Amino acid sequence: MSLLLKNGCGIVAGQLQALNVLVEAGRIKQFNGDDTADKVVDLQHAFISPGLVDVHVHLREPGFTNKETVKTGSAAAAHGGFTTIGAMANLNPTPDNGELFMQQVKLNQTGTVKIKQYAPVTKHRQGQAVVNFEELQAAGAFAFSDDGDGITNANVMLTAMKQLAALKLPLCDHAQDMDLTQSGVINAGATAQKLGMPGVNNVSETAQIARNLVLAQATGVHYHVCHVSTKESIELVRIAKASGVNVTCEVTPHHLLLDDTNIVDDDAQYKMNPPLRSQADRLACVAGLMDGTIDMIATDHAPHTDKEKGQGLLASPNGIVGSETAFALLYTKFVSSGIWPLHKLIEWMSIAPTQIFKLTNVGQLKIGDPADLAIFDLEHSTTIAANQFLSKGHNSPFIGQSVYGGTVMTLVNGQIVYRRDSNHD
Ligand SMILES: [Zn+2]
C-alpha cells in the first residue's frame, strides 16, 4: 500500500518549498518524484511537518478515566499533529515496578500515536524511597519523573540522580518546593491580591531548581526541568548550561502565551501548576526559548472534567488541556506574526525533544524514516471549540480563539490517525 501526499509544502534544506511525499510500507520513500500510488491525497498547499513530539502529557489511565483514557488522549494528540507523546506516571496504580510498568506499556499500545512511558522516580510518587531504576529501564522506561509533585528530600533526589546518571537516563523534574508553595493557587502578585487568592511565589520553583542543579552537577545526570516558568529559573539554567551542567528544559504553550494579567475573575481555566506568572516571566520564557536556554516546548496536557474545573480557583485541580491547540496557538501568535521562523517552531516541537530524549522509532521527515507526519493548514483560520476536542477534557482558556495552523491530517507509520474531513473539524 502506497500513499502520495501531493501539492503540499514543507521545509527542505531550511527552505519552505513545494513538496510531495510518497509513503510506502509505513515509511517515507521519496520526495517530489513523479510517482503514482495506490492512494493520492491532494493537500492543497498545506504544510507537511515531521510529526510533533510532546514529552509531557497526562493520559489518566488507569485510575482517572473520567478525565481521559489512552484512547481519548492519544486521539487528542493526533488531532494536534502529535505522533509521539511522553506519558507521565501520576496514575493509579503508579507504574513503579517492572510488572506494572509492562502492563502500562501494553495499555499504551492501544493508543493511536506512539506513547513513551515515564516511570516515577520514587515509589508511589511519594518522594520517600527511590524505585528500582534498572528494572524499570528494562521494562521500557525512557525517562523518570514524579511530575505533579516536587521531590522535597534532597538525599532522595541525590540518590536518584546518581543511579540515573549510571544508567544514562534523564531525571525530569517537576521543580517545586512544596513547603514554599504553601496554599497558593495562582501567581503571587497584583492579580492574586485583587482577587483575594493565596499566591505562589517564584522562589517555590527557582529554589528547587537551584538545589537540583547543584546535585545534577555533582552527579553528571541528565537533569531536565519540566515546564520552566520563572525568569529566575531560566537565568539559573542559562548559567548552569554555560558552566557545563547536563541540563535541559521545556516550556509550555500557556507560559509562552498567557500571564497572570489574563486572569480577570475566579476562573479555574487559568489554574495550573506552575501557575501563569507575571508578564516579565512570560517574556523571559519567550526569550529563553529563542536564545537556546529553553530547549523545547511540551504541552503538560492535563485533562479534568468540567465539573472538577467548575469549582473556582481555590477548589479546582491544576492543569489545562493542550494537545489539540498547541501548534495552532503558537503558530498564530509567534510565526504568523513574524516573531519566529516556522522551522524554529518545528525544531522546538519535534526535532529537539526527539534528539534530547534520544527517542527511537520517531520519523523526522527523512527518506527511510517512519512516516510520522503532521499536515497543517496555515492559510485558513478556524475557531477553537470545545465540541471539536477529542480529549475528554474541555478545560482550556483558549476556547473561542481564532487560529491559523489547524491540523488537516496526522499519520503514524504511514497510517492516517487523524483527518479533518472525517472528524468534522
Ligand atoms: Zn508538572
Short mmCIF file of C-alpha atoms and ligand atoms in Angstrom, two decimals:
data_model
loop_
_atom_site.label_atom_id
_atom_site.label_comp_id
_atom_site.label_asym_id
_atom_site.label_seq_id
_atom_site.Cartn_x
_atom_site.Cartn_y
_atom_site.Cartn_z
CA MET A 1 0.00 0.00 0.00
CA SER A 2 1.47 3.34 -1.06
CA LEU A 3 0.21 6.84 -0.41
CA LEU A 4 1.16 10.01 -2.24
CA LEU A 5 0.74 13.29 -0.38
CA LYS A 6 0.59 15.73 -3.25
CA ASN A 7 0.74 19.51 -3.59
CA GLY A 8 1.93 20.19 -0.07
CA CYS A 9 4.74 22.41 1.11
CA GLY A 10 7.47 21.67 3.58
CA ILE A 11 10.84 22.74 4.87
CA VAL A 12 13.58 21.11 2.85
CA ALA A 13 17.17 22.17 3.46
CA GLY A 14 15.93 25.04 5.61
CA GLN A 15 13.65 26.48 2.91
CA LEU A 16 9.86 26.35 2.67
CA GLN A 17 9.08 24.88 -0.73
CA ALA A 18 6.55 22.83 -2.67
CA LEU A 19 6.65 19.22 -1.51
CA ASN A 20 5.17 15.85 -2.46
CA VAL A 21 5.81 12.90 -0.15
CA LEU A 22 5.50 9.28 -1.21
CA VAL A 23 4.81 6.87 1.64
CA GLU A 24 5.24 3.15 1.19
CA ALA A 25 5.10 0.32 3.73
CA GLY A 26 4.81 2.87 6.54
CA ARG A 27 7.97 4.75 5.61
CA ILE A 28 8.92 7.82 3.61
CA LYS A 29 10.06 6.53 0.24
CA GLN A 30 10.59 9.64 -1.84
CA PHE A 31 10.21 13.42 -2.04
CA ASN A 32 8.96 15.18 -5.19
CA GLY A 33 9.05 12.18 -7.51
CA ASP A 34 6.56 11.82 -10.37
CA ASP A 35 5.19 8.69 -8.75
CA THR A 36 1.86 7.05 -8.89
CA ALA A 37 0.49 5.46 -5.74
CA ASP A 38 -2.38 3.29 -4.56
CA LYS A 39 -3.87 6.36 -2.96
CA VAL A 40 -3.30 10.05 -3.69
CA VAL A 41 -4.25 12.91 -1.37
CA ASP A 42 -4.23 16.48 -2.68
CA LEU A 43 -3.01 18.65 0.20
CA GLN A 44 -3.94 21.96 -1.48
CA HIS A 45 -0.74 23.68 -0.33
CA ALA A 46 -0.98 22.58 3.30
CA PHE A 47 2.26 22.38 5.32
CA ILE A 48 3.87 18.97 5.82
CA SER A 49 5.72 18.78 9.14
CA PRO A 50 7.55 15.97 10.84
CA GLY A 51 5.07 14.59 13.38
CA LEU A 52 5.13 16.69 16.52
CA VAL A 53 6.62 15.24 19.71
CA ASP A 54 5.25 16.18 23.13
CA VAL A 55 7.26 14.87 26.07
CA HIS A 56 4.73 15.94 28.69
CA VAL A 57 1.14 14.65 28.70
CA HIS A 58 -1.18 13.14 31.28
CA LEU A 59 -3.31 10.28 29.93
CA ARG A 60 -5.00 9.45 33.27
CA GLU A 61 -5.48 5.71 32.61
CA PRO A 62 -5.55 3.71 34.83
CA GLY A 63 -7.07 5.48 37.78
CA PHE A 64 -8.73 8.59 36.43
CA THR A 65 -10.57 7.52 33.28
CA ASN A 66 -13.36 10.03 33.91
CA LYS A 67 -10.76 12.66 32.91
CA GLU A 68 -9.03 10.90 29.98
CA THR A 69 -8.05 7.48 28.62
CA VAL A 70 -5.20 6.24 26.47
CA LYS A 71 -7.67 6.16 23.58
CA THR A 72 -9.02 9.71 24.01
CA GLY A 73 -5.67 11.23 24.99
CA SER A 74 -3.88 9.74 22.01
CA ALA A 75 -6.73 10.80 19.70
CA ALA A 76 -6.35 14.34 21.09
CA ALA A 77 -2.61 14.19 20.42
CA ALA A 78 -3.22 13.06 16.84
CA HIS A 79 -5.72 15.90 16.41
CA GLY A 80 -2.98 18.32 17.43
CA GLY A 81 -0.44 16.85 14.99
CA PHE A 82 1.49 14.92 17.65
CA THR A 83 2.71 11.49 16.59
CA THR A 84 4.82 10.69 19.68
CA ILE A 85 3.99 11.63 23.26
CA GLY A 86 5.61 11.07 26.65
CA ALA A 87 3.05 9.97 29.22
CA MET A 88 3.54 10.90 32.87
CA ALA A 89 3.34 8.35 35.68
CA ASN A 90 0.82 10.02 38.03
CA LEU A 91 -1.60 7.14 37.59
CA ASN A 92 -3.33 4.74 39.95
CA PRO A 93 -1.72 2.32 40.42
CA THR A 94 1.60 4.12 39.88
CA PRO A 95 3.66 2.08 37.39
CA ASP A 96 6.57 1.88 39.84
CA ASN A 97 7.72 -1.70 39.31
CA GLY A 98 8.57 -3.77 36.24
CA GLU A 99 5.32 -5.71 36.16
CA LEU A 100 3.01 -2.70 36.46
CA PHE A 101 5.17 -0.80 34.01
CA MET A 102 4.92 -3.53 31.38
CA GLN A 103 1.13 -3.57 31.83
CA GLN A 104 1.17 0.18 31.20
CA VAL A 105 3.27 -0.21 28.06
CA LYS A 106 0.79 -2.79 26.79
CA LEU A 107 -2.14 -0.47 27.51
CA ASN A 108 -0.34 2.39 25.77
CA GLN A 109 -0.07 0.28 22.62
CA THR A 110 -3.86 0.66 22.22
CA GLY A 111 -3.32 4.38 21.58
CA THR A 112 -3.32 5.80 18.05
CA VAL A 113 0.03 7.59 18.42
CA LYS A 114 3.40 6.41 19.73
CA ILE A 115 3.44 6.61 23.52
CA LYS A 116 6.68 6.66 25.50
CA GLN A 117 6.03 6.00 29.17
CA TYR A 118 7.69 7.78 32.10
CA ALA A 119 8.43 5.79 35.21
CA PRO A 120 8.25 7.52 38.60
CA VAL A 121 11.42 8.45 40.50
CA THR A 122 10.03 7.32 43.86
CA LYS A 123 7.70 4.55 44.96
CA HIS A 124 4.04 5.65 44.70
CA ARG A 125 5.45 9.06 43.76
CA GLN A 126 5.67 9.83 47.46
CA GLY A 127 9.17 11.28 47.38
CA GLN A 128 10.49 8.88 50.03
CA ALA A 129 12.13 5.76 48.52
CA VAL A 130 13.57 5.54 45.03
CA VAL A 131 12.26 2.95 42.57
CA ASN A 132 14.32 0.13 41.06
CA PHE A 133 15.61 2.13 38.11
CA GLU A 134 17.27 -0.79 36.34
CA GLU A 135 14.13 -2.91 36.48
CA LEU A 136 12.05 -0.06 35.07
CA GLN A 137 14.62 0.69 32.37
CA ALA A 138 14.47 -2.98 31.34
CA ALA A 139 10.65 -2.72 31.26
CA GLY A 140 10.90 0.16 28.79
CA ALA A 141 11.06 3.44 30.76
CA PHE A 142 12.60 6.20 28.60
CA ALA A 143 12.81 8.75 31.44
CA PHE A 144 11.87 9.17 35.09
CA SER A 145 9.65 11.79 36.72
CA ASP A 146 7.46 12.31 39.79
CA ASP A 147 5.66 15.01 37.79
CA GLY A 148 2.77 16.53 39.66
CA ASP A 149 4.87 16.84 42.80
CA GLY A 150 8.33 18.08 43.65
CA ILE A 151 10.80 15.82 45.46
CA THR A 152 11.37 17.52 48.80
CA ASN A 153 14.07 15.28 50.27
CA ALA A 154 17.46 16.30 48.84
CA ASN A 155 19.04 12.96 49.67
CA VAL A 156 16.32 11.11 47.75
CA MET A 157 16.99 13.40 44.79
CA LEU A 158 20.75 12.86 45.05
CA THR A 159 20.35 9.07 45.24
CA ALA A 160 18.04 9.07 42.21
CA MET A 161 20.41 11.27 40.21
CA LYS A 162 23.44 9.08 40.97
CA GLN A 163 21.65 5.94 39.84
CA LEU A 164 20.11 7.54 36.74
CA ALA A 165 23.49 9.01 35.77
CA ALA A 166 24.92 5.48 35.77
CA LEU A 167 22.05 4.27 33.56
CA LYS A 168 22.32 7.37 31.31
CA LEU A 169 18.61 8.12 31.65
CA PRO A 170 17.08 11.56 32.24
CA LEU A 171 15.55 12.73 35.50
CA CYS A 172 12.66 15.05 34.64
CA ASP A 173 11.87 17.39 37.48
CA HIS A 174 8.57 18.97 38.39
CA ALA A 175 10.56 21.63 40.21
CA GLN A 176 8.53 22.74 43.16
CA ASP A 177 9.46 23.22 46.79
CA MET A 178 6.25 22.04 48.38
CA ASP A 179 6.97 23.95 51.62
CA LEU A 180 7.42 27.25 49.81
CA THR A 181 4.27 26.81 47.72
CA GLN A 182 2.02 26.60 50.77
CA SER A 183 -1.62 27.01 49.77
CA GLY A 184 -1.12 29.23 46.73
CA VAL A 185 -3.42 28.76 43.73
CA ILE A 186 -2.26 31.47 41.28
CA ASN A 187 0.89 33.56 40.90
CA ALA A 188 1.69 35.80 43.87
CA GLY A 189 1.21 39.36 42.63
CA ALA A 190 -1.31 42.07 41.84
CA THR A 191 -3.88 39.68 40.34
CA ALA A 192 -3.82 37.38 43.37
CA GLN A 193 -4.24 40.42 45.62
CA LYS A 194 -7.10 41.83 43.59
CA LEU A 195 -8.96 38.51 43.53
CA GLY A 196 -8.12 37.73 47.17
CA MET A 197 -6.39 34.47 46.25
CA PRO A 198 -3.36 32.93 48.01
CA GLY A 199 -0.30 33.34 45.78
CA VAL A 200 2.52 31.05 44.64
CA ASN A 201 5.93 32.76 44.76
CA ASN A 202 8.55 32.37 42.03
CA VAL A 203 11.03 31.06 44.61
CA SER A 204 8.96 27.89 45.12
CA GLU A 205 10.18 26.83 41.66
CA THR A 206 13.51 28.61 41.43
CA ALA A 207 14.87 27.50 44.81
CA GLN A 208 14.17 23.86 43.92
CA ILE A 209 15.91 24.22 40.56
CA ALA A 210 18.92 25.85 42.26
CA ARG A 211 19.28 22.90 44.64
CA ASN A 212 18.77 20.33 41.91
CA LEU A 213 21.26 21.98 39.54
CA VAL A 214 23.90 21.65 42.27
CA LEU A 215 23.01 17.96 42.69
CA ALA A 216 22.96 17.44 38.93
CA GLN A 217 26.42 18.96 38.61
CA ALA A 218 27.71 16.66 41.33
CA THR A 219 26.29 13.54 39.68
CA GLY A 220 26.51 14.29 35.95
CA VAL A 221 22.92 13.13 35.42
CA HIS A 222 20.86 14.46 32.53
CA TYR A 223 18.63 16.81 34.53
CA HIS A 224 15.56 18.01 32.63
CA VAL A 225 13.37 20.74 34.08
CA CYS A 226 9.70 20.29 33.22
CA HIS A 227 7.53 23.37 32.46
CA VAL A 228 10.00 26.09 33.50
CA SER A 229 8.08 29.28 34.29
CA THR A 230 10.07 31.99 36.09
CA LYS A 231 12.68 34.40 34.78
CA GLU A 232 14.97 33.48 37.69
CA SER A 233 14.71 29.76 36.88
CA ILE A 234 15.62 30.44 33.27
CA GLU A 235 18.59 32.54 34.34
CA LEU A 236 19.80 29.69 36.57
CA VAL A 237 19.53 27.19 33.71
CA ARG A 238 21.40 29.64 31.47
CA ILE A 239 24.27 29.89 33.96
CA ALA A 240 24.31 26.12 34.56
CA LYS A 241 24.44 25.36 30.84
CA ALA A 242 27.32 27.79 30.43
CA SER A 243 29.23 26.01 33.19
CA GLY A 244 28.73 22.60 31.63
CA VAL A 245 25.89 21.11 33.70
CA ASN A 246 23.95 18.46 31.73
CA VAL A 247 20.64 20.32 31.96
CA THR A 248 17.77 20.77 29.51
CA CYS A 249 14.34 22.27 29.94
CA GLU A 250 10.91 22.63 28.42
CA VAL A 251 8.27 25.37 28.46
CA THR A 252 4.52 25.02 27.95
CA PRO A 253 2.48 26.89 25.32
CA HIS A 254 0.44 28.55 28.08
CA HIS A 255 3.51 30.00 29.79
CA LEU A 256 4.52 31.48 26.42
CA LEU A 257 1.05 32.82 25.62
CA LEU A 258 -0.51 33.91 28.90
CA ASP A 259 0.42 35.59 32.17
CA ASP A 260 -1.47 36.40 35.34
CA THR A 261 -2.89 39.62 33.87
CA ASN A 262 -5.10 37.34 31.75
CA ILE A 263 -6.87 36.16 34.91
CA VAL A 264 -9.74 38.60 35.43
CA ASP A 265 -12.05 36.62 37.69
CA ASP A 266 -12.36 33.39 39.66
CA ASP A 267 -11.96 31.14 36.59
CA ALA A 268 -10.14 27.82 37.04
CA GLN A 269 -9.42 27.53 33.31
CA TYR A 270 -6.43 29.69 34.25
CA LYS A 271 -5.30 27.48 37.12
CA MET A 272 -2.30 25.27 36.52
CA ASN A 273 0.94 24.26 38.22
CA PRO A 274 3.28 26.05 37.84
CA PRO A 275 0.87 28.98 37.66
CA LEU A 276 0.71 31.63 34.96
CA ARG A 277 3.39 34.03 36.15
CA SER A 278 3.99 37.74 35.55
CA GLN A 279 4.41 39.35 32.16
CA ALA A 280 8.17 39.64 32.82
CA ASP A 281 8.31 35.88 33.43
CA ARG A 282 6.36 35.18 30.26
CA LEU A 283 8.71 37.35 28.21
CA ALA A 284 11.69 35.57 29.81
CA CYS A 285 10.19 32.23 28.65
CA VAL A 286 9.96 33.54 25.08
CA ALA A 287 13.49 34.97 25.22
CA GLY A 288 14.88 31.80 26.82
CA LEU A 289 13.48 29.69 24.01
CA MET A 290 14.87 31.99 21.36
CA ASP A 291 18.38 32.08 22.85
CA GLY A 292 18.53 28.30 23.36
CA THR A 293 18.34 28.24 27.16
CA ILE A 294 14.96 26.52 26.87
CA ASP A 295 15.28 23.51 24.58
CA MET A 296 11.74 22.55 23.64
CA ILE A 297 8.02 23.10 24.00
CA ALA A 298 5.86 20.50 25.80
CA THR A 299 2.16 20.91 26.49
CA ASP A 300 1.59 19.48 30.00
CA HIS A 301 -1.78 18.32 28.61
CA ALA A 302 -3.74 17.85 31.84
CA PRO A 303 -7.40 16.95 31.30
CA HIS A 304 -10.01 17.26 34.04
CA THR A 305 -13.80 17.03 33.98
CA ASP A 306 -15.96 20.13 33.53
CA LYS A 307 -17.35 19.57 36.99
CA GLU A 308 -13.89 19.50 38.59
CA LYS A 309 -12.79 22.65 36.79
CA GLY A 310 -16.05 24.45 37.54
CA GLN A 311 -15.23 24.86 41.22
CA GLY A 312 -13.27 28.10 41.03
CA LEU A 313 -9.60 28.82 41.62
CA LEU A 314 -9.48 27.64 45.23
CA ALA A 315 -11.07 24.22 44.84
CA SER A 316 -10.37 23.13 41.24
CA PRO A 317 -7.48 20.84 40.31
CA ASN A 318 -4.45 22.24 38.46
CA GLY A 319 -4.00 21.91 34.73
CA ILE A 320 -5.39 22.57 31.27
CA VAL A 321 -5.62 20.52 28.08
CA GLY A 322 -3.04 21.38 25.45
CA SER A 323 -2.59 18.68 22.83
CA GLU A 324 -5.20 19.94 20.41
CA THR A 325 -4.37 23.63 20.48
CA ALA A 326 -0.59 23.90 20.95
CA PHE A 327 0.63 24.12 17.37
CA ALA A 328 -2.13 26.39 16.07
CA LEU A 329 -1.89 28.81 19.01
CA LEU A 330 1.91 29.08 18.81
CA TYR A 331 1.90 29.30 15.02
CA THR A 332 -0.68 32.10 15.11
CA LYS A 333 0.92 34.12 17.90
CA PHE A 334 4.59 33.75 17.05
CA VAL A 335 5.11 32.51 13.47
CA SER A 336 2.26 34.15 11.61
CA SER A 337 3.23 37.45 13.24
CA GLY A 338 6.86 37.12 12.15
CA ILE A 339 8.46 36.69 15.60
CA TRP A 340 9.69 33.12 15.00
CA PRO A 341 10.59 31.40 11.74
CA LEU A 342 8.42 28.32 11.14
CA HIS A 343 11.40 25.98 11.20
CA LYS A 344 12.21 27.02 14.79
CA LEU A 345 8.72 26.09 15.96
CA ILE A 346 9.14 22.67 14.32
CA GLU A 347 12.54 22.31 15.95
CA TRP A 348 11.10 23.02 19.41
CA MET A 349 8.02 20.83 18.91
CA SER A 350 9.56 17.83 17.14
CA ILE A 351 13.28 17.73 16.43
CA ALA A 352 14.68 18.88 19.81
CA PRO A 353 12.58 16.55 22.02
CA THR A 354 13.42 13.61 19.75
CA GLN A 355 17.14 14.30 19.91
CA ILE A 356 17.40 15.30 23.56
CA PHE A 357 15.41 12.31 24.83
CA LYS A 358 17.11 10.04 22.24
CA LEU A 359 13.69 8.78 21.17
CA THR A 360 13.78 5.82 18.86
CA ASN A 361 11.33 4.89 16.09
CA VAL A 362 10.29 8.53 15.61
CA GLY A 363 10.05 9.74 12.00
CA GLN A 364 11.70 13.06 11.19
CA LEU A 365 10.73 13.70 7.56
CA LYS A 366 13.69 11.90 6.06
CA ILE A 367 13.78 9.23 3.35
CA GLY A 368 13.55 5.83 5.00
CA ASP A 369 12.15 7.17 8.29
CA PRO A 370 8.77 6.01 9.64
CA ALA A 371 6.11 8.20 8.01
CA ASP A 372 5.17 10.13 11.16
CA LEU A 373 3.75 13.31 9.67
CA ALA A 374 1.53 16.22 10.63
CA ILE A 375 -0.15 18.34 7.98
CA PHE A 376 -1.31 21.82 8.93
CA ASP A 377 -3.45 24.41 7.16
CA LEU A 378 -1.53 27.65 7.57
CA GLU A 379 -3.76 29.70 5.26
CA HIS A 380 -7.25 29.46 6.70
CA SER A 381 -8.37 30.30 10.22
CA THR A 382 -10.55 28.17 12.46
CA THR A 383 -12.08 28.78 15.85
CA ILE A 384 -11.06 26.65 18.82
CA ALA A 385 -14.23 24.92 20.01
CA ALA A 386 -14.60 22.50 22.91
CA ASN A 387 -17.01 20.31 20.97
CA GLN A 388 -14.26 19.57 18.47
CA PHE A 389 -11.85 18.27 21.10
CA LEU A 390 -11.22 14.53 21.04
CA SER A 391 -9.89 14.73 24.60
CA LYS A 392 -12.40 14.12 27.36
CA GLY A 393 -11.13 17.35 28.91
CA HIS A 394 -12.51 20.70 27.76
CA ASN A 395 -10.52 22.69 30.31
CA SER A 396 -8.84 25.31 28.16
CA PRO A 397 -8.63 29.09 28.45
CA PHE A 398 -8.27 29.27 24.66
CA ILE A 399 -11.81 28.24 23.67
CA GLY A 400 -13.27 30.67 21.15
CA GLN A 401 -9.92 31.93 19.87
CA SER A 402 -9.41 32.20 16.14
CA VAL A 403 -6.22 30.49 14.94
CA TYR A 404 -4.29 29.52 11.83
CA GLY A 405 -2.50 26.18 11.63
CA GLY A 406 -5.36 23.74 12.20
CA THR A 407 -4.45 20.10 11.65
CA VAL A 408 -5.52 18.66 8.29
CA MET A 409 -4.12 15.17 8.77
CA THR A 410 -1.81 13.19 11.02
CA LEU A 411 -0.01 9.99 10.05
CA VAL A 412 1.79 7.50 12.27
CA ASN A 413 3.89 4.88 10.47
CA GLY A 414 2.09 5.92 7.28
CA GLN A 415 -1.38 5.26 8.73
CA ILE A 416 -3.82 8.16 8.87
CA VAL A 417 -4.70 8.58 12.56
CA TYR A 418 -6.46 11.92 12.24
CA ARG A 419 -8.16 13.54 9.26
CA ARG A 420 -10.04 16.80 9.47
CA ASP A 421 -12.78 15.95 6.97
CA SER A 422 -13.70 12.71 8.64
CA ASN A 423 -13.59 14.28 12.10
CA HIS A 424 -15.81 17.27 11.21
CA ASP A 425 -13.19 19.72 12.37
ZN ZN B 1 4.39 19.12 36.49
#
